[in-house]
GROMACS .gro file of C-alpha atoms in nm:
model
  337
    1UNK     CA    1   6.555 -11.858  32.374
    2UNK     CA    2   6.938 -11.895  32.467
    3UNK     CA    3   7.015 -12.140  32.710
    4UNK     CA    4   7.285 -12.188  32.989
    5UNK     CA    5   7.468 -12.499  32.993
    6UNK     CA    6   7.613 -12.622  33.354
    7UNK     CA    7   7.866 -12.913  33.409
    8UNK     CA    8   7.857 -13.132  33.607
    9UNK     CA    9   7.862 -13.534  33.588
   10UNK     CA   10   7.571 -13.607  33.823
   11UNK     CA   11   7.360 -13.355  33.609
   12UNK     CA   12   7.034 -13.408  33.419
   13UNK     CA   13   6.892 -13.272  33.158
   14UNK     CA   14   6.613 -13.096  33.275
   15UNK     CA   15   6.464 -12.750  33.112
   16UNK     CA   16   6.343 -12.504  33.366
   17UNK     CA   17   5.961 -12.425  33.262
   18UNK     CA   18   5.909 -12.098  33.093
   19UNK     CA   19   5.736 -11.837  33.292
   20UNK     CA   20   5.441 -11.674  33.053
   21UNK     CA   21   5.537 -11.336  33.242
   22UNK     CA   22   5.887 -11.326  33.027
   23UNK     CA   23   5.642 -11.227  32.778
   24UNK     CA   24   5.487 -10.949  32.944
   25UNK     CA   25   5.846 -10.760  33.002
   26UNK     CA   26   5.867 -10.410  32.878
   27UNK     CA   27   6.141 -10.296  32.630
   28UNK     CA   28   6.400 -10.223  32.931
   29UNK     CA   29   6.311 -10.542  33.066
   30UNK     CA   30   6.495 -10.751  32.784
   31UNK     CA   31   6.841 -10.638  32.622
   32UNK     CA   32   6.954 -10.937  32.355
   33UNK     CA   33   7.013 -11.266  32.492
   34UNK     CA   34   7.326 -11.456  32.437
   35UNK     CA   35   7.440 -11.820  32.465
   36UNK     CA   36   7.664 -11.840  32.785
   37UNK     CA   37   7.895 -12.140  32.916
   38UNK     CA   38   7.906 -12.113  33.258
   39UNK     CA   39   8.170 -12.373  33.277
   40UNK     CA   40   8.409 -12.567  33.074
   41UNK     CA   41   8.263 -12.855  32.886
   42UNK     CA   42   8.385 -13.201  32.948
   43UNK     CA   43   8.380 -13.479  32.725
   44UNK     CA   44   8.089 -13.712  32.756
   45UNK     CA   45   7.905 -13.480  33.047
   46UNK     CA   46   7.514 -13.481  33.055
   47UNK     CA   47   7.366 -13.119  33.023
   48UNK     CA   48   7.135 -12.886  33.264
   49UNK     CA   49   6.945 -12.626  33.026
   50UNK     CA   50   6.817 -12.350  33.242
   51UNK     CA   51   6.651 -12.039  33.128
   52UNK     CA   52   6.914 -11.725  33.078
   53UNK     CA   53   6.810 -11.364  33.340
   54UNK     CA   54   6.730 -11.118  33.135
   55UNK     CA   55   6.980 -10.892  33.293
   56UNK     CA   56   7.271 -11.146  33.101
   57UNK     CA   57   7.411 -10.933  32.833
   58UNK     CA   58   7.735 -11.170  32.791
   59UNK     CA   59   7.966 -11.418  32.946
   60UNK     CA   60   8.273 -11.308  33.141
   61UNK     CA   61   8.479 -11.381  32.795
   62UNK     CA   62   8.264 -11.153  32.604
   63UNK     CA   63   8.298 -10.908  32.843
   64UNK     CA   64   8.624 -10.908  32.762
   65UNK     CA   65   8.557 -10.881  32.414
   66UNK     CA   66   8.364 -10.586  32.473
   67UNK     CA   67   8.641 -10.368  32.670
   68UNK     CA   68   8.872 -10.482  32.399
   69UNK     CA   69   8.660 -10.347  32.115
   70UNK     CA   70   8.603 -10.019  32.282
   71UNK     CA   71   8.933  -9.917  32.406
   72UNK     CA   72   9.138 -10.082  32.109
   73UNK     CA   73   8.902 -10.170  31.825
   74UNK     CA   74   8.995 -10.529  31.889
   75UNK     CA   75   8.704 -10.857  31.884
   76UNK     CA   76   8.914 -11.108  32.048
   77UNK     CA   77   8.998 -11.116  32.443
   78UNK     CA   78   9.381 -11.165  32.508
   79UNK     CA   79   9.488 -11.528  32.542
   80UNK     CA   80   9.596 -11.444  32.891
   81UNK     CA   81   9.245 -11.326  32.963
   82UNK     CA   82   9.125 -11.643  32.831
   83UNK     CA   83   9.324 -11.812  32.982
   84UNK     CA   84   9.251 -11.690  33.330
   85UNK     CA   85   8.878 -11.747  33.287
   86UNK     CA   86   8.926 -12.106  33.200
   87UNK     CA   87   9.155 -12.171  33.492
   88UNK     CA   88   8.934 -12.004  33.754
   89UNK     CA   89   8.601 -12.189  33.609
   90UNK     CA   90   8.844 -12.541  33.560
   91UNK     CA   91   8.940 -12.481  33.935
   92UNK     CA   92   8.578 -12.433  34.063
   93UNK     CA   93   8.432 -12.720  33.893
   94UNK     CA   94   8.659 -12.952  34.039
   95UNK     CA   95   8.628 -12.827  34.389
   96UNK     CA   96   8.213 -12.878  34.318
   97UNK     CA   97   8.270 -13.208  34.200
   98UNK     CA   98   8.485 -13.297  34.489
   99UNK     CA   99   8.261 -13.179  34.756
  100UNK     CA  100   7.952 -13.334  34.531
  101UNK     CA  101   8.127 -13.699  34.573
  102UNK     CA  102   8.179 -13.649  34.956
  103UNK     CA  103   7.821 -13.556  34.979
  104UNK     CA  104   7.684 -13.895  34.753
  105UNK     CA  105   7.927 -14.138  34.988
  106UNK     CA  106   7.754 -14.001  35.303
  107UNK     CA  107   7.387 -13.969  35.209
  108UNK     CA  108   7.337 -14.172  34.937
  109UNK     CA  109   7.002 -14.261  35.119
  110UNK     CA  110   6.909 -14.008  35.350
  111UNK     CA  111   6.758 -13.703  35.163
  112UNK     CA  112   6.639 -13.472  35.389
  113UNK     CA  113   6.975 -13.485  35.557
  114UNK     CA  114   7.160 -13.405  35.283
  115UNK     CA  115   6.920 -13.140  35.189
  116UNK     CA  116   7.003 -12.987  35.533
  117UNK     CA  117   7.376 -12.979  35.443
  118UNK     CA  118   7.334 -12.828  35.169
  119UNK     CA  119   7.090 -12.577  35.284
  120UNK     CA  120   7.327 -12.449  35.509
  121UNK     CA  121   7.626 -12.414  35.277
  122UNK     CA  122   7.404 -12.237  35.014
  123UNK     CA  123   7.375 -11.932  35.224
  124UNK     CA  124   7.701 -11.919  35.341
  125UNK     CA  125   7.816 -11.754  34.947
  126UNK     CA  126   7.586 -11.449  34.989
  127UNK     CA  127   7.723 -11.370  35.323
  128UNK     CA  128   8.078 -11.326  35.193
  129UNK     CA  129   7.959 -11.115  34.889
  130UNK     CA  130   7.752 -10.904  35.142
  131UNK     CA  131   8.074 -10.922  35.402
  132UNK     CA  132   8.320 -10.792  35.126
  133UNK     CA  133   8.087 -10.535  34.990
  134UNK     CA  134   8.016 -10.382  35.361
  135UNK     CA  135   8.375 -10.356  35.354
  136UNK     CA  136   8.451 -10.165  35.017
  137UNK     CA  137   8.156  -9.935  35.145
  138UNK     CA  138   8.343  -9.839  35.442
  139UNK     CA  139   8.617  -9.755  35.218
  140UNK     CA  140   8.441  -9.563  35.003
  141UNK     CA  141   8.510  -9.796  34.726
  142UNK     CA  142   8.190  -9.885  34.638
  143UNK     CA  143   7.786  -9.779  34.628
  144UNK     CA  144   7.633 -10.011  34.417
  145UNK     CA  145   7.313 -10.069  34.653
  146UNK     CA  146   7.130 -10.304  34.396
  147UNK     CA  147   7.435 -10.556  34.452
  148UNK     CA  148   7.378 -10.566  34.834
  149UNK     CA  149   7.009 -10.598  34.816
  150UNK     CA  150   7.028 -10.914  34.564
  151UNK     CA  151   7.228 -11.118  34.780
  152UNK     CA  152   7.019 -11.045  35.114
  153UNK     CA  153   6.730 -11.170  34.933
  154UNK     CA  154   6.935 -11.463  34.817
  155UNK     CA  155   7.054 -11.545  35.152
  156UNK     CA  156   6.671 -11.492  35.317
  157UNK     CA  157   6.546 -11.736  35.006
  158UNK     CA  158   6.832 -11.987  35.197
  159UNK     CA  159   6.771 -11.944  35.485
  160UNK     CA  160   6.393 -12.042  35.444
  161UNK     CA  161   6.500 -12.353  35.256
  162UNK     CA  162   6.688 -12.417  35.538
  163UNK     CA  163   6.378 -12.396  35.786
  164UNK     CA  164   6.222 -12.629  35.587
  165UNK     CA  165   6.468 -12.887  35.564
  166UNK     CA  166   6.485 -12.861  35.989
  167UNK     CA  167   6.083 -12.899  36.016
  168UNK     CA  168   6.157 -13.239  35.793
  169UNK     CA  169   6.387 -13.372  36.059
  170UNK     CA  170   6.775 -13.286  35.838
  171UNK     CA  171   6.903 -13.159  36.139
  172UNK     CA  172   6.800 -13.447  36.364
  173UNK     CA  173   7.140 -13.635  36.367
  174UNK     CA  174   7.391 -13.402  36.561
  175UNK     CA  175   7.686 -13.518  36.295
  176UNK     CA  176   7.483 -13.367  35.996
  177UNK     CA  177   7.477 -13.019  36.166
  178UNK     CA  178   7.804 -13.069  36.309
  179UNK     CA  179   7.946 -13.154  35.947
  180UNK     CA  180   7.703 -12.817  35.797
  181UNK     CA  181   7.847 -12.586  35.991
  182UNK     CA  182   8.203 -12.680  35.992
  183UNK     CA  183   8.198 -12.675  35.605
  184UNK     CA  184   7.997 -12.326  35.616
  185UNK     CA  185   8.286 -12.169  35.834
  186UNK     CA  186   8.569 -12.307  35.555
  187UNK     CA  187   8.325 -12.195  35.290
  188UNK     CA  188   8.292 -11.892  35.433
  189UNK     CA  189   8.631 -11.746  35.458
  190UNK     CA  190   8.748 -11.902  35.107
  191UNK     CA  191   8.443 -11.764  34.936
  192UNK     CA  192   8.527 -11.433  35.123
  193UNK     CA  193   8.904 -11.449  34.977
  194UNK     CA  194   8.770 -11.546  34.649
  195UNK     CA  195   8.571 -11.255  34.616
  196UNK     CA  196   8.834 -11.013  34.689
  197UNK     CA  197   9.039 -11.139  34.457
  198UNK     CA  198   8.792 -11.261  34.148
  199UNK     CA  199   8.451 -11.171  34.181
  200UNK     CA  200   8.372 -11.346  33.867
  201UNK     CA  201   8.576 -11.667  33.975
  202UNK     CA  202   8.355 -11.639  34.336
  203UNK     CA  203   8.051 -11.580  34.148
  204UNK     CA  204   8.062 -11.876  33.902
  205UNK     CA  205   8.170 -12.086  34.163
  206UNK     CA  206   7.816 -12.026  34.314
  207UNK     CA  207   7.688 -12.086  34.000
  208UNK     CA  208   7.826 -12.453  34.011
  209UNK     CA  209   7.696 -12.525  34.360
  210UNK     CA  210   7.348 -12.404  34.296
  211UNK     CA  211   7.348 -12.583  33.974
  212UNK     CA  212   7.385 -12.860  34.173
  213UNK     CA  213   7.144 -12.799  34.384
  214UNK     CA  214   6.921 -12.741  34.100
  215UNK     CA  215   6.965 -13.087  33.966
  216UNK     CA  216   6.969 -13.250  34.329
  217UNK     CA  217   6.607 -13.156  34.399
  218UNK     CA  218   6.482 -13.219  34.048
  219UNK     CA  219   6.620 -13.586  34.035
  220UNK     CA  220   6.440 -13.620  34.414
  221UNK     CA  221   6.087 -13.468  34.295
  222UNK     CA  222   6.150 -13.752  33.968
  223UNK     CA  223   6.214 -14.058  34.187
  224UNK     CA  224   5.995 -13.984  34.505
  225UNK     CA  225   5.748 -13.706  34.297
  226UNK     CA  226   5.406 -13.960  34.381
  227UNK     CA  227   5.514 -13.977  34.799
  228UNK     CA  228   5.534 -13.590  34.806
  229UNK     CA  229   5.196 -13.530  34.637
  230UNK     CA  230   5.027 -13.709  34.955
  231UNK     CA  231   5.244 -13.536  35.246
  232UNK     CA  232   5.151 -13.211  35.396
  233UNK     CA  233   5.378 -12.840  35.329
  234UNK     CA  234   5.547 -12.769  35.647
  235UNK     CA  235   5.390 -12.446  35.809
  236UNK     CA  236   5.716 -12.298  35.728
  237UNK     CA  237   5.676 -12.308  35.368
  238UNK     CA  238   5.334 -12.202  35.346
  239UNK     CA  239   5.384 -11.868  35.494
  240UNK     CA  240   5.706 -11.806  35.311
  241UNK     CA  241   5.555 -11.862  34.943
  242UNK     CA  242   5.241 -11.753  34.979
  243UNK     CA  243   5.274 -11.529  35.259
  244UNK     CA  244   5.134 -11.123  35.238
  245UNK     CA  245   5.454 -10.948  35.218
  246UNK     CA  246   5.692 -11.123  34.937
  247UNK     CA  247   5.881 -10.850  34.781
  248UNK     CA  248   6.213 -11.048  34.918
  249UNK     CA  249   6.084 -11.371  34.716
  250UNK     CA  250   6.083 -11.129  34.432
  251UNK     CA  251   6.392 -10.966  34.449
  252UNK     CA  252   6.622 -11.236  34.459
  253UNK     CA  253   6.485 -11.351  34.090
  254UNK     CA  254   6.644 -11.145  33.888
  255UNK     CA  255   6.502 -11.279  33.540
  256UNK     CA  256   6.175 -11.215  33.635
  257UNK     CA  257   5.921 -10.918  33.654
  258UNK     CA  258   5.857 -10.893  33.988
  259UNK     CA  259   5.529 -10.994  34.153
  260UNK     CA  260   5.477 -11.193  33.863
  261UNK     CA  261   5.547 -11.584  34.053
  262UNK     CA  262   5.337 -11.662  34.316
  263UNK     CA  263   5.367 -12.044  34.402
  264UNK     CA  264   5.072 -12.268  34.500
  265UNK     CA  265   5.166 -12.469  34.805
  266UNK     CA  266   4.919 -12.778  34.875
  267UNK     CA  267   5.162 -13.050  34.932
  268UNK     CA  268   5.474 -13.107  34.972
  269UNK     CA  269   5.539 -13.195  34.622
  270UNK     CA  270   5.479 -12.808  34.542
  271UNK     CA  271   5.694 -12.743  34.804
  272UNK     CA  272   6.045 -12.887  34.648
  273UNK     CA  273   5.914 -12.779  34.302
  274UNK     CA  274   5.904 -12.461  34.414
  275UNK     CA  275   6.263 -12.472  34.620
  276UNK     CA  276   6.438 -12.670  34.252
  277UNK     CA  277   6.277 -12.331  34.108
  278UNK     CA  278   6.412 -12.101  34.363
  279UNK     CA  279   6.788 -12.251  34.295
  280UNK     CA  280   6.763 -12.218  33.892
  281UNK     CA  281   6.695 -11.873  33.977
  282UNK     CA  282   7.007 -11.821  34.163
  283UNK     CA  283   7.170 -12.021  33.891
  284UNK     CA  284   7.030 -11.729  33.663
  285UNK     CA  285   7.139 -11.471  33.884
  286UNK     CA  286   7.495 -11.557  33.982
  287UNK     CA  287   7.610 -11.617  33.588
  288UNK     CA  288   7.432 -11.272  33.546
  289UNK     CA  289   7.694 -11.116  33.839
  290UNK     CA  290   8.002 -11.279  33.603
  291UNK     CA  291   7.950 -11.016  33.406
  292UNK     CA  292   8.066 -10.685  33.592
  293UNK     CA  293   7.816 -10.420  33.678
  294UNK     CA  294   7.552 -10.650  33.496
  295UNK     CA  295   7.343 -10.674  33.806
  296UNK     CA  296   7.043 -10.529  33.887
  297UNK     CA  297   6.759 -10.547  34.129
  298UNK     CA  298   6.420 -10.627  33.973
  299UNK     CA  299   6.245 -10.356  34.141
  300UNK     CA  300   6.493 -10.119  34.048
  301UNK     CA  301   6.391 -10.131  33.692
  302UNK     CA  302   6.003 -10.058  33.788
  303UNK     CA  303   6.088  -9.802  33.958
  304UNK     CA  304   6.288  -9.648  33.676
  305UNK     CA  305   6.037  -9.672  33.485
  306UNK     CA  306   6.233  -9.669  33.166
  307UNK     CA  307   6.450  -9.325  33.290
  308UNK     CA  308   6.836  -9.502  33.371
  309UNK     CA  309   6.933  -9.168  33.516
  310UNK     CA  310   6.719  -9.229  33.820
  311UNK     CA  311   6.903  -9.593  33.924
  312UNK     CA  312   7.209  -9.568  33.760
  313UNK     CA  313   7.334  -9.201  33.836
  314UNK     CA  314   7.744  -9.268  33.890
  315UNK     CA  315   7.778  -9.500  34.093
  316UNK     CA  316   8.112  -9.614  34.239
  317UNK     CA  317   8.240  -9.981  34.238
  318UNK     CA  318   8.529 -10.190  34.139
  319UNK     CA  319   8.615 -10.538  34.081
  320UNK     CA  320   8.833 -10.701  34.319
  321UNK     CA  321   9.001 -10.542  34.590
  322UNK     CA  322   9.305 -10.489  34.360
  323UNK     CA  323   9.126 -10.293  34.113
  324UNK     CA  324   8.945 -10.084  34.458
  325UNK     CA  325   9.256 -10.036  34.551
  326UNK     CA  326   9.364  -9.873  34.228
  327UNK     CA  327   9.076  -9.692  34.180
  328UNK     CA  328   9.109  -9.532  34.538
  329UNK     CA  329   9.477  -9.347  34.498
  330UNK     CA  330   9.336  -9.257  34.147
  331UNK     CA  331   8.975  -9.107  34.146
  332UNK     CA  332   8.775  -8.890  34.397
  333UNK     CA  333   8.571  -9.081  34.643
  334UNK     CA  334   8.245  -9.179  34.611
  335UNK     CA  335   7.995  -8.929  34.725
  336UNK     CA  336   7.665  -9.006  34.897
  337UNK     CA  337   7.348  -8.890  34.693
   0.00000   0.00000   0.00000
């Protein structure tokens, strides 16, 4: 199967375990795969493999590729579009990095703190997207509701992370939330500008945090893996993964079939197993959203049931609030169905 490969210095490499329900997808479920760099390579980097999302049909380069080959017969993007992308995904990964090394200097030894921090910056990302979107609806710009649901149940998957990390005691220290929330406010408004400008750029810069994320948790489940296995879940955790009503948990995880993961939660081991899992699949999902229009909600395509008329019936959207601006002075607006 194709495989994603994430930068970063601090990174491991560490597979993400293959569900046996990617087997049990139907024929819509699974367009080809393709190998995707999410970011640009550096020399001597370790590696993070992570599963592709079956909604991935190509990287924002090949996208470009594509629109080329349809409008002008032509396979290669322009070396200004290249260029762009490399820029934008050079620019991200050394903001990541940055914020990565501030984060190692001040809790180099205190995990749950750190998780905390991070917790609360995670959600801060869908928020904008959600903020931006709200926007462009009220404008008439866009009504693409599979985009809108995807990132609530991204930011309700955070937020429950979050919970956990305060029943562990991250928030305990009034600096660490003073520090969390500070950064979520900055993070907030330039994820928001991002957005408007390069929804691919905003969307792989995502991809970098929760990548880090990713490999943050899995190098903490390595070293203190034996510890967890005798400590209790917090309450919070059990009723969030195994809980009676998860159709949230499932629609944030776009490269799965829904109702096809349901965690096991006995200590709290399987609880930061679980939460490593939960941020590959938002790895999955944001280099998905790179490519524009790729997204799609998972229940959306059971509900189809195979007929694309029913979801995908003309919908209105645009990339960038330069491009919905275009669009506005030079189509109809979008109409309600």
């Amino acid at each position: 199967m194709a495989a994603t490969v994430f930068s970063s210095s601090l990174f491991l490499t560490t597979p993400l375990n293959k569900s046996p329900s990617q087997f049990l997808r139907p024929l819509s479920f699974r367009p080809p795969l393709s190998r995707i760099r999410a970011s640009v390579l550096q020399d001597k980097e370790d590696k993070v493999i992570l599963q592709d999302s079956f909604p991935s049909k190509t990287s924002p380069l090949d996208s470009i590729t594509t629109k080329k080959s349809n409008d002008d017969n032509t396979s290669s993007p322009s070396a200004w579009e290249n260029g762009v992308i490399k820029v934008e995904q050079s620019i991200n990964i050394f903001l990541t990095d940055s914020v990565i090394k501030i984060l190692d200097a001040l809790y180099r030894d205190r995990n749950y703190a750190r998780f905390f921090v991070l917790e609360t910056i995670a959600r801060v990302p869908y928020f904008a997207f959600m903020s931006i979107l709200h926007m462009y609806e009220s404008f008439g710009w866009w009504r693409r509701a599979d985009y809108l649901k995807v990132h609530f149940a991204e930011s309700w998957n955070e937020m429950h992370h979050l919970l956990i990390m305060e029943e562990l005691g991250g928030n305990a220290w009034w600096f660490d939330r003073f520090l969390a929330q500070h950064i979520a406010i900055f993070y907030y408004f330039m994820t928001a500008l991002m957005y408007a400008i390069s929804p691919r750029m905003a969307y792989h810069f995502s991809e970098c945090v929760e990548s880090h994320a990713f490999e943050t948790y899995d190098k903490f489940i390595k070293e203190e893996g034996e510890e967890l296995k005798k400590m209790p879940a917090p309450e919070v955790a059990v009723n969030y993964y195994t809980g009676g009503d998860l159709y949230l948990f499932d629609e944030f995880q776009t490269s799965r079939v829904p109702n096809t993961r349901r965690p096991t939660i006995e200590n709290l081991y399987d609880v930061f197993v679980n939460i490593r899992e939960d941020e590959g699949e938002h790895c999955k999902t944001m280099k998905a959203c790179q490519t524009h229009g790729n997204l799609r909600s998972p229940h959306s395509y059971a509900e189809a049931e195979g007929d694309d008329e029913s979801v995908c019936s003309i919908e209105t959207d645009c990339e960038g609030i330069v491009d919905c601006i275009k669009k506005s002075v030079t189509s109809n607006p979008a109409k309600v169905k």
